[in-house]
Amino acid sequence: MTEIIDGNAVAQSIRDDLVASIDRLVDAGQRPSLATVLMSEDPASETYVSMKQDDCEEVGIEAIDIDIDPDADAAELYDTIEDLNADEDVNGILVQMPVPDHVEDRSVLRAIDPMKDVDGFHPENVGRLVAGDARYKPCTPHGIQKLIESAGVNTEGKDAVVVGRSDIVGKPMANLLIQKAPGGNATTTVCHSRTENLAERTRNADILVAAAGVPEMIDGEMIQEGATVIDVGINRVDADTEKGYELVGDVEYESAKEVAGAITPVPGGVGPMTRAMLLYNTVKATGLQHDIDVDLP
Ligand code: NDP
């Protein structure tokens, strides 16, 4: 029987556990707070930010909502980040990407105080992750580690294949999988758009993480019998639905589930975990900034 890994349930259990840590911080006089900065009118970005704020409120994290006109000068965004860096009542800062073309996204990530960088994208935090001393693990790959663990799969000594090498998913995922630490110790291959014989690589995977952003590119024939398949992709494809589209992953779910030992669905797999791990990092940041010991799930 193929195990369907329920990201909603795992995320809920992490949120439940975080509430106890948040209560502890509140008792110590430090309610965690997350500032979200949106410099965009893109409806998808607006939706992501409002979901993140709802998530915060649900567990007792204060959500600070900052909107910047997308036509404003880049300096306005940098000034806002500087104010948030200096504000002791702000524990986490998230600038929703993408920012407008006239703003350089790498400079934005560098402007955020690394102690408040709950996305884990500041070069200091990326460096710490690579060095095996992560402060804030990026939310999507960290959530995937939790999903793999929840399925009772031990990564140690396994062949892991990550399809995709982006800074936010593929690279940090591969880095976590090779760490000499729980959830790591896998022999890891990273594939990308120039990889030759992709199917040969993916068929070798005991653990396959698909993060290419190409609808249903990995089918059952590209998967090893019994593999753990984590589908990160969220792709809109035209469909005869009320909205005119549906969401599919990078994995062709129906054929993959016949072969996989465990698999995440889309939606309801990785997505909820990404959101839960943002709360996790915000709680961790609050503890670190105020030297309060918080038990993290
Ligand atoms: P990017 O577009 O930044 O990166 C995609 C990567 O996949 C690149 O490294 C690219 O290779 C590689 N790739 C593209 N096509 C192929 C192919 N045909 N064969 C092999 N590799 C290929 O995407 P992201 O990493 O940001 O996101 C990936 C997917 O995950 C998207 O669908 C996104 O929506 C989703 N996502 C979901 C999240 C969640 O919470 N569930 C969070 C973040 C992303 P190259 O480097 O050579 O161009």
PDB file of C-alpha atoms in Angstrom, residues 4-285:
ATOM      1  CA  ILE A   4      -0.114   9.231   1.093  1.00  0.00           C
ATOM      2  CA  ILE A   5       1.835  11.735   3.176  1.00  0.00           C
ATOM      3  CA  ASP A   6      -0.693  14.197   4.582  1.00  0.00           C
ATOM      4  CA  GLY A   7       1.034  17.600   4.704  1.00  0.00           C
ATOM      5  CA  ASN A   8      -2.013  19.258   6.249  1.00  0.00           C
ATOM      6  CA  ALA A   9      -1.978  16.861   9.205  1.00  0.00           C
ATOM      7  CA  VAL A  10       1.791  17.111   9.782  1.00  0.00           C
ATOM      8  CA  ALA A  11       1.632  20.917   9.540  1.00  0.00           C
ATOM      9  CA  GLN A  12      -1.254  21.000  12.020  1.00  0.00           C
ATOM     10  CA  SER A  13       0.682  18.906  14.493  1.00  0.00           C
ATOM     11  CA  ILE A  14       3.692  21.248  14.186  1.00  0.00           C
ATOM     12  CA  ARG A  15       1.438  24.283  14.708  1.00  0.00           C
ATOM     13  CA  ASP A  16      -0.118  22.624  17.781  1.00  0.00           C
ATOM     14  CA  ASP A  17       3.327  22.000  19.251  1.00  0.00           C
ATOM     15  CA  LEU A  18       4.433  25.556  18.474  1.00  0.00           C
ATOM     16  CA  VAL A  19       1.553  26.955  20.530  1.00  0.00           C
ATOM     17  CA  ALA A  20       3.191  25.586  23.699  1.00  0.00           C
ATOM     18  CA  SER A  21       6.492  27.278  22.752  1.00  0.00           C
ATOM     19  CA  ILE A  22       4.675  30.536  22.005  1.00  0.00           C
ATOM     20  CA  ASP A  23       2.899  30.391  25.388  1.00  0.00           C
ATOM     21  CA  ARG A  24       6.289  30.063  27.015  1.00  0.00           C
ATOM     22  CA  LEU A  25       7.614  33.121  25.159  1.00  0.00           C
ATOM     23  CA  VAL A  26       4.490  35.116  26.061  1.00  0.00           C
ATOM     24  CA  ASP A  27       4.917  34.144  29.733  1.00  0.00           C
ATOM     25  CA  ALA A  28       8.449  35.524  29.485  1.00  0.00           C
ATOM     26  CA  GLY A  29       7.025  38.783  28.101  1.00  0.00           C
ATOM     27  CA  GLN A  30       7.988  38.182  24.459  1.00  0.00           C
ATOM     28  CA  ARG A  31       5.097  37.491  22.111  1.00  0.00           C
ATOM     29  CA  PRO A  32       6.718  36.534  18.761  1.00  0.00           C
ATOM     30  CA  SER A  33       6.040  38.860  15.870  1.00  0.00           C
ATOM     31  CA  LEU A  34       6.511  38.560  12.128  1.00  0.00           C
ATOM     32  CA  ALA A  35       6.558  41.546   9.776  1.00  0.00           C
ATOM     33  CA  THR A  36       5.541  40.794   6.203  1.00  0.00           C
ATOM     34  CA  VAL A  37       6.507  43.348   3.574  1.00  0.00           C
ATOM     35  CA  LEU A  38       4.650  43.299   0.268  1.00  0.00           C
ATOM     36  CA  MET A  39       5.808  45.485  -2.626  1.00  0.00           C
ATOM     37  CA  SER A  40       3.571  44.058  -5.306  1.00  0.00           C
ATOM     38  CA  GLU A  41       0.015  44.015  -6.572  1.00  0.00           C
ATOM     39  CA  ASP A  42       0.306  40.468  -7.870  1.00  0.00           C
ATOM     40  CA  PRO A  43      -2.812  38.627  -6.618  1.00  0.00           C
ATOM     41  CA  ALA A  44      -0.835  35.431  -5.884  1.00  0.00           C
ATOM     42  CA  SER A  45       1.676  37.358  -3.730  1.00  0.00           C
ATOM     43  CA  GLU A  46      -1.183  39.138  -1.943  1.00  0.00           C
ATOM     44  CA  THR A  47      -2.805  35.772  -1.217  1.00  0.00           C
ATOM     45  CA  TYR A  48       0.466  34.241   0.072  1.00  0.00           C
ATOM     46  CA  VAL A  49       1.039  37.162   2.433  1.00  0.00           C
ATOM     47  CA  SER A  50      -2.488  37.140   3.782  1.00  0.00           C
ATOM     48  CA  MET A  51      -2.303  33.356   4.376  1.00  0.00           C
ATOM     49  CA  LYS A  52       0.969  33.813   6.278  1.00  0.00           C
ATOM     50  CA  GLN A  53      -0.645  36.505   8.433  1.00  0.00           C
ATOM     51  CA  ASP A  54      -3.668  34.294   9.148  1.00  0.00           C
ATOM     52  CA  ASP A  55      -1.323  31.450  10.119  1.00  0.00           C
ATOM     53  CA  CYS A  56       0.464  33.761  12.573  1.00  0.00           C
ATOM     54  CA  GLU A  57      -2.726  34.904  14.202  1.00  0.00           C
ATOM     55  CA  GLU A  58      -3.996  31.346  14.538  1.00  0.00           C
ATOM     56  CA  VAL A  59      -1.040  30.325  16.726  1.00  0.00           C
ATOM     57  CA  GLY A  60      -0.613  33.612  18.626  1.00  0.00           C
ATOM     58  CA  ILE A  61       2.202  35.254  16.657  1.00  0.00           C
ATOM     59  CA  GLU A  62       1.690  38.967  16.072  1.00  0.00           C
ATOM     60  CA  ALA A  63       1.476  39.721  12.334  1.00  0.00           C
ATOM     61  CA  ILE A  64       2.685  43.131  11.180  1.00  0.00           C
ATOM     62  CA  ASP A  65       1.471  43.936   7.708  1.00  0.00           C
ATOM     63  CA  ILE A  66       3.439  46.441   5.609  1.00  0.00           C
ATOM     64  CA  ASP A  67       2.458  47.365   2.051  1.00  0.00           C
ATOM     65  CA  ILE A  68       4.732  49.417  -0.189  1.00  0.00           C
ATOM     66  CA  ASP A  69       3.580  50.884  -3.473  1.00  0.00           C
ATOM     67  CA  PRO A  70       5.248  48.801  -6.232  1.00  0.00           C
ATOM     68  CA  ASP A  71       6.088  52.068  -8.067  1.00  0.00           C
ATOM     69  CA  ALA A  72       7.873  53.546  -5.035  1.00  0.00           C
ATOM     70  CA  ASP A  73      11.606  54.074  -5.033  1.00  0.00           C
ATOM     71  CA  ALA A  74      13.698  51.093  -3.871  1.00  0.00           C
ATOM     72  CA  ALA A  75      14.936  53.315  -1.030  1.00  0.00           C
ATOM     73  CA  GLU A  76      11.498  53.115   0.559  1.00  0.00           C
ATOM     74  CA  LEU A  77      11.820  49.343   0.860  1.00  0.00           C
ATOM     75  CA  TYR A  78      15.373  49.582   2.265  1.00  0.00           C
ATOM     76  CA  ASP A  79      14.285  52.235   4.793  1.00  0.00           C
ATOM     77  CA  THR A  80      11.406  50.007   5.884  1.00  0.00           C
ATOM     78  CA  ILE A  81      13.739  47.026   6.341  1.00  0.00           C
ATOM     79  CA  GLU A  82      16.155  49.199   8.320  1.00  0.00           C
ATOM     80  CA  ASP A  83      13.338  50.309  10.646  1.00  0.00           C
ATOM     81  CA  LEU A  84      12.201  46.708  11.129  1.00  0.00           C
ATOM     82  CA  ASN A  85      15.785  45.588  11.811  1.00  0.00           C
ATOM     83  CA  ALA A  86      16.038  48.213  14.557  1.00  0.00           C
ATOM     84  CA  ASP A  87      12.623  47.525  16.077  1.00  0.00           C
ATOM     85  CA  GLU A  88      13.018  45.242  19.109  1.00  0.00           C
ATOM     86  CA  ASP A  89       9.354  44.298  18.923  1.00  0.00           C
ATOM     87  CA  VAL A  90       9.869  42.668  15.513  1.00  0.00           C
ATOM     88  CA  ASN A  91      11.359  39.163  15.587  1.00  0.00           C
ATOM     89  CA  GLY A  92      10.992  38.035  11.990  1.00  0.00           C
ATOM     90  CA  ILE A  93      11.031  39.892   8.669  1.00  0.00           C
ATOM     91  CA  LEU A  94       9.766  38.467   5.409  1.00  0.00           C
ATOM     92  CA  VAL A  95       9.863  40.401   2.147  1.00  0.00           C
ATOM     93  CA  GLN A  96       7.499  38.679  -0.258  1.00  0.00           C
ATOM     94  CA  MET A  97       9.218  37.829  -3.537  1.00  0.00           C
ATOM     95  CA  PRO A  98       9.205  38.749  -6.326  1.00  0.00           C
ATOM     96  CA  VAL A  99       9.909  42.449  -5.779  1.00  0.00           C
ATOM     97  CA  PRO A 100       9.479  44.857  -8.737  1.00  0.00           C
ATOM     98  CA  ASP A 101      12.159  44.853 -11.449  1.00  0.00           C
ATOM     99  CA  HIS A 102      13.696  48.141 -10.282  1.00  0.00           C
ATOM    100  CA  VAL A 103      14.570  46.538  -6.926  1.00  0.00           C
ATOM    101  CA  GLU A 104      17.475  44.104  -6.779  1.00  0.00           C
ATOM    102  CA  ASP A 105      16.246  41.038  -4.911  1.00  0.00           C
ATOM    103  CA  ARG A 106      19.680  39.880  -3.705  1.00  0.00           C
ATOM    104  CA  SER A 107      20.308  43.282  -2.110  1.00  0.00           C
ATOM    105  CA  VAL A 108      16.943  43.056  -0.377  1.00  0.00           C
ATOM    106  CA  LEU A 109      17.848  39.685   1.130  1.00  0.00           C
ATOM    107  CA  ARG A 110      21.209  41.088   2.289  1.00  0.00           C
ATOM    108  CA  ALA A 111      19.514  44.096   3.915  1.00  0.00           C
ATOM    109  CA  ILE A 112      17.529  41.981   6.375  1.00  0.00           C
ATOM    110  CA  ASP A 113      19.151  41.436   9.781  1.00  0.00           C
ATOM    111  CA  PRO A 114      20.298  37.772   9.609  1.00  0.00           C
ATOM    112  CA  MET A 115      18.880  37.182  13.107  1.00  0.00           C
ATOM    113  CA  LYS A 116      15.433  38.214  11.797  1.00  0.00           C
ATOM    114  CA  ASP A 117      15.769  36.441   8.425  1.00  0.00           C
ATOM    115  CA  VAL A 118      13.112  33.782   9.029  1.00  0.00           C
ATOM    116  CA  ASP A 119      13.146  32.721   5.363  1.00  0.00           C
ATOM    117  CA  GLY A 120      16.802  31.750   5.804  1.00  0.00           C
ATOM    118  CA  PHE A 121      17.876  33.400   2.529  1.00  0.00           C
ATOM    119  CA  HIS A 122      20.460  35.904   3.860  1.00  0.00           C
ATOM    120  CA  PRO A 123      23.982  34.863   2.749  1.00  0.00           C
ATOM    121  CA  GLU A 124      25.035  34.460   6.391  1.00  0.00           C
ATOM    122  CA  ASN A 125      22.227  31.972   6.990  1.00  0.00           C
ATOM    123  CA  VAL A 126      22.873  30.188   3.689  1.00  0.00           C
ATOM    124  CA  GLY A 127      26.544  29.873   4.694  1.00  0.00           C
ATOM    125  CA  ARG A 128      25.640  28.485   8.096  1.00  0.00           C
ATOM    126  CA  LEU A 129      23.358  25.909   6.496  1.00  0.00           C
ATOM    127  CA  VAL A 130      26.089  24.775   4.115  1.00  0.00           C
ATOM    128  CA  ALA A 131      28.564  24.616   7.006  1.00  0.00           C
ATOM    129  CA  GLY A 132      26.241  22.306   8.920  1.00  0.00           C
ATOM    130  CA  ASP A 133      25.372  24.902  11.552  1.00  0.00           C
ATOM    131  CA  ALA A 134      21.970  26.114  10.356  1.00  0.00           C
ATOM    132  CA  ARG A 135      20.293  28.945  12.236  1.00  0.00           C
ATOM    133  CA  TYR A 136      17.082  29.161  10.176  1.00  0.00           C
ATOM    134  CA  LYS A 137      16.555  26.348   7.698  1.00  0.00           C
ATOM    135  CA  PRO A 138      14.656  27.588   4.621  1.00  0.00           C
ATOM    136  CA  CYS A 139      10.980  26.745   5.098  1.00  0.00           C
ATOM    137  CA  THR A 140      10.233  24.480   2.117  1.00  0.00           C
ATOM    138  CA  PRO A 141      13.185  22.083   2.439  1.00  0.00           C
ATOM    139  CA  HIS A 142      12.876  22.059   6.219  1.00  0.00           C
ATOM    140  CA  GLY A 143       9.195  21.163   5.850  1.00  0.00           C
ATOM    141  CA  ILE A 144      10.161  18.373   3.447  1.00  0.00           C
ATOM    142  CA  GLN A 145      12.586  16.956   6.015  1.00  0.00           C
ATOM    143  CA  LYS A 146       9.720  16.864   8.494  1.00  0.00           C
ATOM    144  CA  LEU A 147       7.442  15.136   5.956  1.00  0.00           C
ATOM    145  CA  ILE A 148      10.048  12.463   5.208  1.00  0.00           C
ATOM    146  CA  GLU A 149      10.505  11.909   8.943  1.00  0.00           C
ATOM    147  CA  SER A 150       6.735  11.727   9.455  1.00  0.00           C
ATOM    148  CA  ALA A 151       6.552   8.899   6.915  1.00  0.00           C
ATOM    149  CA  GLY A 152       9.038   6.953   9.043  1.00  0.00           C
ATOM    150  CA  VAL A 153      11.686   7.076   6.308  1.00  0.00           C
ATOM    151  CA  ASN A 154      15.302   7.161   7.455  1.00  0.00           C
ATOM    152  CA  THR A 155      17.422   9.141   4.979  1.00  0.00           C
ATOM    153  CA  GLU A 156      20.744   7.753   6.222  1.00  0.00           C
ATOM    154  CA  GLY A 157      22.660   5.916   3.514  1.00  0.00           C
ATOM    155  CA  LYS A 158      19.803   6.299   1.009  1.00  0.00           C
ATOM    156  CA  ASP A 159      20.100   7.579  -2.539  1.00  0.00           C
ATOM    157  CA  ALA A 160      18.313  10.923  -2.718  1.00  0.00           C
ATOM    158  CA  VAL A 161      17.672  12.774  -5.967  1.00  0.00           C
ATOM    159  CA  VAL A 162      16.588  16.418  -6.036  1.00  0.00           C
ATOM    160  CA  VAL A 163      15.233  17.722  -9.343  1.00  0.00           C
ATOM    161  CA  GLY A 164      15.803  21.494  -9.338  1.00  0.00           C
ATOM    162  CA  ARG A 165      18.671  23.676  -8.120  1.00  0.00           C
ATOM    163  CA  SER A 166      16.979  26.940  -7.120  1.00  0.00           C
ATOM    164  CA  ASP A 167      18.235  28.936  -4.144  1.00  0.00           C
ATOM    165  CA  ILE A 168      14.939  28.527  -2.308  1.00  0.00           C
ATOM    166  CA  VAL A 169      14.237  24.816  -2.817  1.00  0.00           C
ATOM    167  CA  GLY A 170      16.699  22.620  -4.726  1.00  0.00           C
ATOM    168  CA  LYS A 171      20.042  23.811  -3.332  1.00  0.00           C
ATOM    169  CA  PRO A 172      19.042  24.049   0.342  1.00  0.00           C
ATOM    170  CA  MET A 173      17.212  20.707   0.040  1.00  0.00           C
ATOM    171  CA  ALA A 174      20.351  19.010  -1.239  1.00  0.00           C
ATOM    172  CA  ASN A 175      22.355  20.679   1.520  1.00  0.00           C
ATOM    173  CA  LEU A 176      20.037  19.351   4.201  1.00  0.00           C
ATOM    174  CA  LEU A 177      20.072  15.856   2.725  1.00  0.00           C
ATOM    175  CA  ILE A 178      23.888  15.683   2.821  1.00  0.00           C
ATOM    176  CA  GLN A 179      24.302  17.043   6.346  1.00  0.00           C
ATOM    177  CA  LYS A 180      25.896  14.708   8.856  1.00  0.00           C
ATOM    178  CA  ALA A 181      22.765  14.960  10.984  1.00  0.00           C
ATOM    179  CA  PRO A 182      19.312  13.408  11.419  1.00  0.00           C
ATOM    180  CA  GLY A 183      17.312  13.878   8.224  1.00  0.00           C
ATOM    181  CA  GLY A 184      20.586  13.936   6.282  1.00  0.00           C
ATOM    182  CA  ASN A 185      23.377  11.451   5.559  1.00  0.00           C
ATOM    183  CA  ALA A 186      21.830  10.670   2.163  1.00  0.00           C
ATOM    184  CA  THR A 187      23.911  10.197  -0.978  1.00  0.00           C
ATOM    185  CA  THR A 188      22.480  13.078  -2.920  1.00  0.00           C
ATOM    186  CA  THR A 189      22.282  13.907  -6.621  1.00  0.00           C
ATOM    187  CA  VAL A 190      21.037  17.279  -7.860  1.00  0.00           C
ATOM    188  CA  CYS A 191      19.454  17.412 -11.323  1.00  0.00           C
ATOM    189  CA  HIS A 192      18.519  20.462 -13.400  1.00  0.00           C
ATOM    190  CA  SER A 193      17.529  21.479 -16.902  1.00  0.00           C
ATOM    191  CA  ARG A 194      20.915  20.454 -18.356  1.00  0.00           C
ATOM    192  CA  THR A 195      20.930  16.999 -16.770  1.00  0.00           C
ATOM    193  CA  GLU A 196      21.228  14.209 -19.303  1.00  0.00           C
ATOM    194  CA  ASN A 197      19.254  10.991 -18.862  1.00  0.00           C
ATOM    195  CA  LEU A 198      17.099  12.414 -16.084  1.00  0.00           C
ATOM    196  CA  ALA A 199      14.936   9.281 -15.868  1.00  0.00           C
ATOM    197  CA  GLU A 200      18.017   7.155 -15.221  1.00  0.00           C
ATOM    198  CA  ARG A 201      18.865   9.385 -12.259  1.00  0.00           C
ATOM    199  CA  THR A 202      15.359   9.577 -10.830  1.00  0.00           C
ATOM    200  CA  ARG A 203      14.891   5.801 -11.117  1.00  0.00           C
ATOM    201  CA  ASN A 204      17.884   5.430  -8.829  1.00  0.00           C
ATOM    202  CA  ALA A 205      16.264   7.478  -6.067  1.00  0.00           C
ATOM    203  CA  ASP A 206      15.111   5.970  -2.786  1.00  0.00           C
ATOM    204  CA  ILE A 207      13.986   9.518  -1.991  1.00  0.00           C
ATOM    205  CA  LEU A 208      12.930  11.753  -4.865  1.00  0.00           C
ATOM    206  CA  VAL A 209      12.251  15.466  -4.414  1.00  0.00           C
ATOM    207  CA  ALA A 210      10.707  17.063  -7.504  1.00  0.00           C
ATOM    208  CA  ALA A 211      11.098  20.855  -7.579  1.00  0.00           C
ATOM    209  CA  ALA A 212      11.348  21.865 -11.233  1.00  0.00           C
ATOM    210  CA  GLY A 213       8.099  23.760 -11.767  1.00  0.00           C
ATOM    211  CA  VAL A 214       7.215  21.642 -14.806  1.00  0.00           C
ATOM    212  CA  PRO A 215       3.706  20.162 -14.664  1.00  0.00           C
ATOM    213  CA  GLU A 216       3.687  16.362 -14.197  1.00  0.00           C
ATOM    214  CA  MET A 217       7.152  15.898 -15.723  1.00  0.00           C
ATOM    215  CA  ILE A 218       7.918  12.857 -13.544  1.00  0.00           C
ATOM    216  CA  ASP A 219       5.715   9.848 -14.165  1.00  0.00           C
ATOM    217  CA  GLY A 220       5.567   6.378 -12.643  1.00  0.00           C
ATOM    218  CA  GLU A 221       8.120   5.011 -15.096  1.00  0.00           C
ATOM    219  CA  MET A 222      10.745   7.429 -13.743  1.00  0.00           C
ATOM    220  CA  ILE A 223      10.293   6.240 -10.153  1.00  0.00           C
ATOM    221  CA  GLN A 224      11.862   3.321  -8.328  1.00  0.00           C
ATOM    222  CA  GLU A 225       9.463   0.805  -6.771  1.00  0.00           C
ATOM    223  CA  GLY A 226       8.887   1.771  -3.134  1.00  0.00           C
ATOM    224  CA  ALA A 227      10.549   5.210  -3.348  1.00  0.00           C
ATOM    225  CA  THR A 228       9.515   8.157  -1.193  1.00  0.00           C
ATOM    226  CA  VAL A 229       8.311  10.853  -3.588  1.00  0.00           C
ATOM    227  CA  ILE A 230       8.037  14.478  -2.480  1.00  0.00           C
ATOM    228  CA  ASP A 231       6.313  16.728  -4.995  1.00  0.00           C
ATOM    229  CA  VAL A 232       7.157  20.397  -4.444  1.00  0.00           C
ATOM    230  CA  GLY A 233       5.720  21.693  -7.718  1.00  0.00           C
ATOM    231  CA  ILE A 234       2.683  23.944  -7.732  1.00  0.00           C
ATOM    232  CA  ASN A 235       1.666  24.486 -11.339  1.00  0.00           C
ATOM    233  CA  ARG A 236      -1.491  26.012 -12.735  1.00  0.00           C
ATOM    234  CA  VAL A 237      -2.766  24.165 -15.790  1.00  0.00           C
ATOM    235  CA  ASP A 238      -5.861  24.970 -17.842  1.00  0.00           C
ATOM    236  CA  ALA A 239      -8.809  22.857 -16.773  1.00  0.00           C
ATOM    237  CA  ASP A 240     -12.547  22.712 -17.104  1.00  0.00           C
ATOM    238  CA  THR A 241     -13.151  24.021 -13.576  1.00  0.00           C
ATOM    239  CA  GLU A 242     -14.920  27.086 -12.198  1.00  0.00           C
ATOM    240  CA  LYS A 243     -11.606  28.970 -12.060  1.00  0.00           C
ATOM    241  CA  GLY A 244     -10.519  27.715 -15.483  1.00  0.00           C
ATOM    242  CA  TYR A 245      -7.430  25.997 -14.066  1.00  0.00           C
ATOM    243  CA  GLU A 246      -6.302  23.367 -11.621  1.00  0.00           C
ATOM    244  CA  LEU A 247      -3.134  22.913  -9.572  1.00  0.00           C
ATOM    245  CA  VAL A 248      -0.848  20.014 -10.388  1.00  0.00           C
ATOM    246  CA  GLY A 249       2.575  19.053  -9.141  1.00  0.00           C
ATOM    247  CA  ASP A 250       5.766  18.152 -10.969  1.00  0.00           C
ATOM    248  CA  VAL A 251       4.841  14.481 -10.504  1.00  0.00           C
ATOM    249  CA  GLU A 252       2.117  12.698 -12.436  1.00  0.00           C
ATOM    250  CA  TYR A 253       0.325  11.620  -9.312  1.00  0.00           C
ATOM    251  CA  GLU A 254      -1.821   8.786 -10.626  1.00  0.00           C
ATOM    252  CA  SER A 255       0.994   6.794 -12.233  1.00  0.00           C
ATOM    253  CA  ALA A 256       3.529   7.694  -9.524  1.00  0.00           C
ATOM    254  CA  LYS A 257       1.336   6.488  -6.690  1.00  0.00           C
ATOM    255  CA  GLU A 258       1.178   3.009  -8.239  1.00  0.00           C
ATOM    256  CA  VAL A 259       4.955   2.669  -7.828  1.00  0.00           C
ATOM    257  CA  ALA A 260       5.958   4.862  -4.873  1.00  0.00           C
ATOM    258  CA  GLY A 261       6.159   3.632  -1.293  1.00  0.00           C
ATOM    259  CA  ALA A 262       5.066   7.047  -0.020  1.00  0.00           C
ATOM    260  CA  ILE A 263       4.049  10.177  -1.888  1.00  0.00           C
ATOM    261  CA  THR A 264       2.874  13.729  -1.198  1.00  0.00           C
ATOM    262  CA  PRO A 265      -0.238  15.015  -2.971  1.00  0.00           C
ATOM    263  CA  VAL A 266      -0.618  18.462  -4.585  1.00  0.00           C
ATOM    264  CA  PRO A 267      -2.232  20.361  -3.021  1.00  0.00           C
ATOM    265  CA  GLY A 268      -2.002  19.202   0.592  1.00  0.00           C
ATOM    266  CA  GLY A 269       1.615  17.999   0.665  1.00  0.00           C
ATOM    267  CA  VAL A 270       4.579  20.359   0.806  1.00  0.00           C
ATOM    268  CA  GLY A 271       2.619  23.655   0.641  1.00  0.00           C
ATOM    269  CA  PRO A 272       1.165  23.569   4.182  1.00  0.00           C
ATOM    270  CA  MET A 273       4.581  22.593   5.555  1.00  0.00           C
ATOM    271  CA  THR A 274       6.282  25.632   4.022  1.00  0.00           C
ATOM    272  CA  ARG A 275       3.815  27.834   5.886  1.00  0.00           C
ATOM    273  CA  ALA A 276       4.195  25.931   9.180  1.00  0.00           C
ATOM    274  CA  MET A 277       7.995  26.161   9.080  1.00  0.00           C
ATOM    275  CA  LEU A 278       7.814  29.938   8.723  1.00  0.00           C
ATOM    276  CA  LEU A 279       6.022  30.006  12.076  1.00  0.00           C
ATOM    277  CA  TYR A 280       8.671  27.643  13.450  1.00  0.00           C
ATOM    278  CA  ASN A 281      11.481  29.980  12.379  1.00  0.00           C
ATOM    279  CA  THR A 282       9.671  33.003  13.844  1.00  0.00           C
ATOM    280  CA  VAL A 283       9.360  31.243  17.192  1.00  0.00           C
ATOM    281  CA  LYS A 284      13.000  30.167  17.022  1.00  0.00           C
ATOM    282  CA  ALA A 285      14.059  33.739  16.175  1.00  0.00           C
TER     283      ALA A 285
END
